[in-house]
mmCIF file of C-alpha atoms in Angstrom:
data_model
loop_
_atom_site.group_PDB
_atom_site.id
_atom_site.type_symbol
_atom_site.label_atom_id
_atom_site.label_comp_id
_atom_site.label_asym_id
_atom_site.label_seq_id
_atom_site.Cartn_x
_atom_site.Cartn_y
_atom_site.Cartn_z
ATOM 1 C CA VAL C 23 32.476 -87.640 19.063
ATOM 2 C CA TRP C 24 31.679 -83.906 18.588
ATOM 3 C CA GLN C 25 31.273 -83.716 22.350
ATOM 4 C CA ILE C 26 34.383 -85.031 22.814
ATOM 5 C CA THR C 27 36.382 -82.771 20.475
ATOM 6 C CA ASP C 28 34.417 -79.569 22.046
ATOM 7 C CA ALA C 29 35.200 -81.152 25.740
ATOM 8 C CA ILE C 30 38.764 -81.343 24.560
ATOM 9 C CA ALA C 31 38.909 -77.853 23.130
ATOM 10 C CA ALA C 32 37.267 -76.410 26.354
ATOM 11 C CA GLY C 33 40.229 -78.050 28.363
ATOM 12 C CA ASP C 34 37.413 -80.197 29.929
ATOM 13 C CA ALA C 35 38.999 -83.646 30.308
ATOM 14 C CA ALA C 36 36.469 -85.219 32.653
ATOM 15 C CA GLU C 37 33.666 -84.475 30.161
ATOM 16 C CA ALA C 38 35.803 -85.977 27.115
ATOM 17 C CA LEU C 39 36.285 -89.129 29.400
ATOM 18 C CA ARG C 40 32.809 -89.524 29.943
ATOM 19 C CA GLN C 41 31.963 -89.364 26.371
ATOM 20 C CA VAL C 42 34.734 -91.897 25.409
ATOM 21 C CA ASP C 43 33.667 -94.094 28.150
ATOM 22 C CA LYS C 44 29.961 -93.890 26.803
ATOM 23 C CA LEU C 45 31.161 -94.699 23.406
ATOM 24 C CA MET C 46 33.122 -97.338 24.626
ATOM 25 C CA SER C 47 30.516 -99.214 26.654
ATOM 26 C CA GLY C 48 28.474 -99.087 23.481
ATOM 27 C CA GLY C 49 30.852 -101.310 21.881
ATOM 28 C CA GLN C 50 33.107 -98.866 20.262
ATOM 29 C CA ARG C 51 37.194 -99.690 20.204
ATOM 30 C CA PRO C 52 39.805 -97.267 20.708
ATOM 31 C CA ILE C 53 40.940 -98.128 17.085
ATOM 32 C CA ALA C 54 37.883 -96.773 15.643
ATOM 33 C CA LEU C 55 37.438 -93.941 17.994
ATOM 34 C CA LEU C 56 40.753 -92.179 17.205
ATOM 35 C CA PRO C 57 40.250 -91.388 13.533
ATOM 36 C CA GLN C 58 37.045 -89.897 14.569
ATOM 37 C CA ILE C 59 38.201 -87.755 16.867
ATOM 38 C CA ALA C 60 41.314 -86.874 15.258
ATOM 39 C CA TRP C 61 39.410 -85.888 12.198
ATOM 40 C CA SER C 62 38.131 -82.286 13.332
ATOM 41 C CA LEU C 63 41.354 -81.803 15.625
ATOM 42 C CA ARG C 64 43.740 -82.584 12.638
ATOM 43 C CA ARG C 65 41.920 -79.878 10.750
ATOM 44 C CA LEU C 66 42.817 -77.412 13.745
ATOM 45 C CA GLY C 67 46.205 -78.569 13.766
ATOM 46 C CA MET C 68 46.597 -78.144 9.760
ATOM 47 C CA ALA C 69 45.232 -74.496 10.394
ATOM 48 C CA THR C 70 47.585 -73.978 13.118
ATOM 49 C CA ALA C 71 50.391 -75.157 11.053
ATOM 50 C CA VAL C 72 49.079 -72.803 7.977
ATOM 51 C CA VAL C 73 49.348 -69.827 10.647
ATOM 52 C CA GLU C 74 52.790 -70.728 11.696
ATOM 53 C CA HIS C 75 54.006 -70.867 8.197
ATOM 54 C CA ARG C 76 52.659 -67.855 7.092
ATOM 55 C CA GLU C 77 54.041 -66.161 10.277
ATOM 56 C CA ARG C 78 57.428 -67.338 9.504
ATOM 57 C CA LEU C 79 57.596 -66.081 6.002
ATOM 58 C CA GLY C 80 56.112 -62.584 7.362
ATOM 59 C CA ARG C 81 53.058 -63.096 5.765
ATOM 60 C CA ARG C 82 49.773 -61.765 6.890
ATOM 61 C CA TRP C 83 47.142 -64.023 7.522
ATOM 62 C CA GLN C 84 43.291 -64.472 8.400
ATOM 63 C CA LEU C 85 42.131 -67.341 10.333
ATOM 64 C CA GLU C 86 39.182 -68.091 8.023
ATOM 65 C CA GLU C 87 41.920 -68.447 5.411
ATOM 66 C CA ALA C 88 43.863 -70.842 7.558
ATOM 67 C CA LEU C 89 40.753 -72.934 8.105
ATOM 68 C CA ALA C 90 39.948 -72.873 4.622
ATOM 69 C CA SER C 91 43.209 -74.032 3.608
ATOM 70 C CA ALA C 92 43.045 -76.873 6.408
ATOM 71 C CA GLY C 93 39.579 -77.886 4.815
ATOM 72 C CA VAL C 94 37.118 -76.229 6.979
ATOM 73 C CA HIS C 95 34.803 -74.642 4.243
ATOM 74 C CA ARG C 96 31.415 -74.167 5.721
ATOM 75 C CA PRO C 97 30.508 -70.835 7.940
ATOM 76 C CA SER C 98 29.091 -73.022 10.700
ATOM 77 C CA ASP C 99 32.120 -75.316 10.728
ATOM 78 C CA ALA C 100 34.669 -72.466 10.547
ATOM 79 C CA LYS C 101 32.813 -70.581 13.495
ATOM 80 C CA ARG C 102 33.144 -73.852 15.605
ATOM 81 C CA ALA C 103 36.496 -74.646 14.584
ATOM 82 C CA SER C 104 37.703 -70.784 15.300
ATOM 83 C CA SER C 105 36.146 -71.165 18.930
ATOM 84 C CA GLN C 106 37.813 -74.301 19.395
ATOM 85 C CA LEU C 107 41.229 -72.934 18.361
ATOM 86 C CA LYS C 108 40.821 -70.028 20.591
ATOM 87 C CA ALA C 109 39.845 -72.513 23.561
ATOM 88 C CA LEU C 110 42.992 -74.626 22.805
ATOM 89 C CA GLY C 111 45.354 -71.955 22.495
ATOM 90 C CA ARG C 112 48.467 -71.992 20.086
ATOM 91 C CA PRO C 113 50.727 -74.033 22.575
ATOM 92 C CA ARG C 114 48.241 -76.851 22.412
ATOM 93 C CA ALA C 115 47.152 -76.427 18.931
ATOM 94 C CA LYS C 116 50.695 -76.750 17.754
ATOM 95 C CA GLN C 117 51.162 -79.966 19.368
ATOM 96 C CA LEU C 118 47.754 -81.563 17.978
ATOM 97 C CA LEU C 119 49.574 -83.267 14.763
ATOM 98 C CA PRO C 120 52.436 -84.886 16.669
ATOM 99 C CA TRP C 121 50.070 -86.095 19.721
ATOM 100 C CA LEU C 122 47.605 -87.406 16.790
ATOM 101 C CA LEU C 123 50.256 -89.299 14.977
ATOM 102 C CA ASP C 124 52.103 -90.494 17.843
ATOM 103 C CA ALA C 125 48.726 -92.021 19.241
ATOM 104 C CA ASP C 126 47.533 -93.624 15.901
ATOM 105 C CA LEU C 127 51.091 -95.269 15.671
ATOM 106 C CA ARG C 128 50.848 -96.642 19.391
ATOM 107 C CA LEU C 129 47.051 -97.703 18.468
ATOM 108 C CA LYS C 130 48.697 -99.648 15.742
ATOM 109 C CA GLY C 131 51.546 -100.978 17.405
ATOM 110 C CA THR C 132 52.828 -101.018 21.127
ATOM 111 C CA HIS C 133 49.235 -100.439 22.607
ATOM 112 C CA SER C 134 47.019 -102.253 20.128
ATOM 113 C CA ALA C 135 46.099 -104.954 22.703
ATOM 114 C CA ASP C 136 42.893 -104.830 24.686
ATOM 115 C CA GLY C 137 43.132 -102.498 27.669
ATOM 116 C CA ARG C 138 46.459 -100.650 26.549
ATOM 117 C CA ASP C 139 44.266 -99.530 23.892
ATOM 118 C CA ARG C 140 41.988 -97.752 26.005
ATOM 119 C CA PHE C 141 44.467 -96.485 28.237
ATOM 120 C CA MET C 142 46.386 -94.804 25.395
ATOM 121 C CA LEU C 143 43.050 -93.210 24.109
ATOM 122 C CA GLU C 144 42.363 -91.871 27.519
ATOM 123 C CA GLN C 145 45.986 -90.368 28.151
ATOM 124 C CA LEU C 146 45.865 -88.691 24.882
ATOM 125 C CA VAL C 147 42.308 -87.349 25.718
ATOM 126 C CA ILE C 148 43.849 -86.009 29.127
ATOM 127 C CA LYS C 149 46.805 -84.658 27.182
ATOM 128 C CA LEU C 150 44.902 -82.962 24.587
ATOM 129 C CA ALA C 151 42.315 -81.308 27.448
ATOM 130 C CA LYS C 152 44.916 -80.190 29.481
ATOM 131 C CA THR C 153 44.525 -76.605 29.863
ATOM 132 C CA ALA C 154 47.384 -74.347 29.329
ATOM 133 C CA SER C 155 49.257 -73.408 32.557
#
């Protein structure tokens, strides 16, 4: 799963999809994979929301503080998250939380059937990994 999130942050949709396929071929289901993928991406989305909120208030911010507020506490995790955020860019990072919520709701509703669930997860991965134009 770390390889998936790293590939997403780097904008490498092909690698992210290869890793998703590998896990699904091993028996993992999309409904089980999404929370694993979303766990680290949600923290990046929360850190972005903290930064955006502080900017709206006209307050200074430090990326390390924003990451800590989002639950990234270990220095090695903070370094990884910081590089992932920089690779994502702010426009994609701002969309993480809405995209993850939408995917979660779809997997539990309209896309819960076999085939549709995989399609939805792959579609999300592609959307998340799409590089900024």
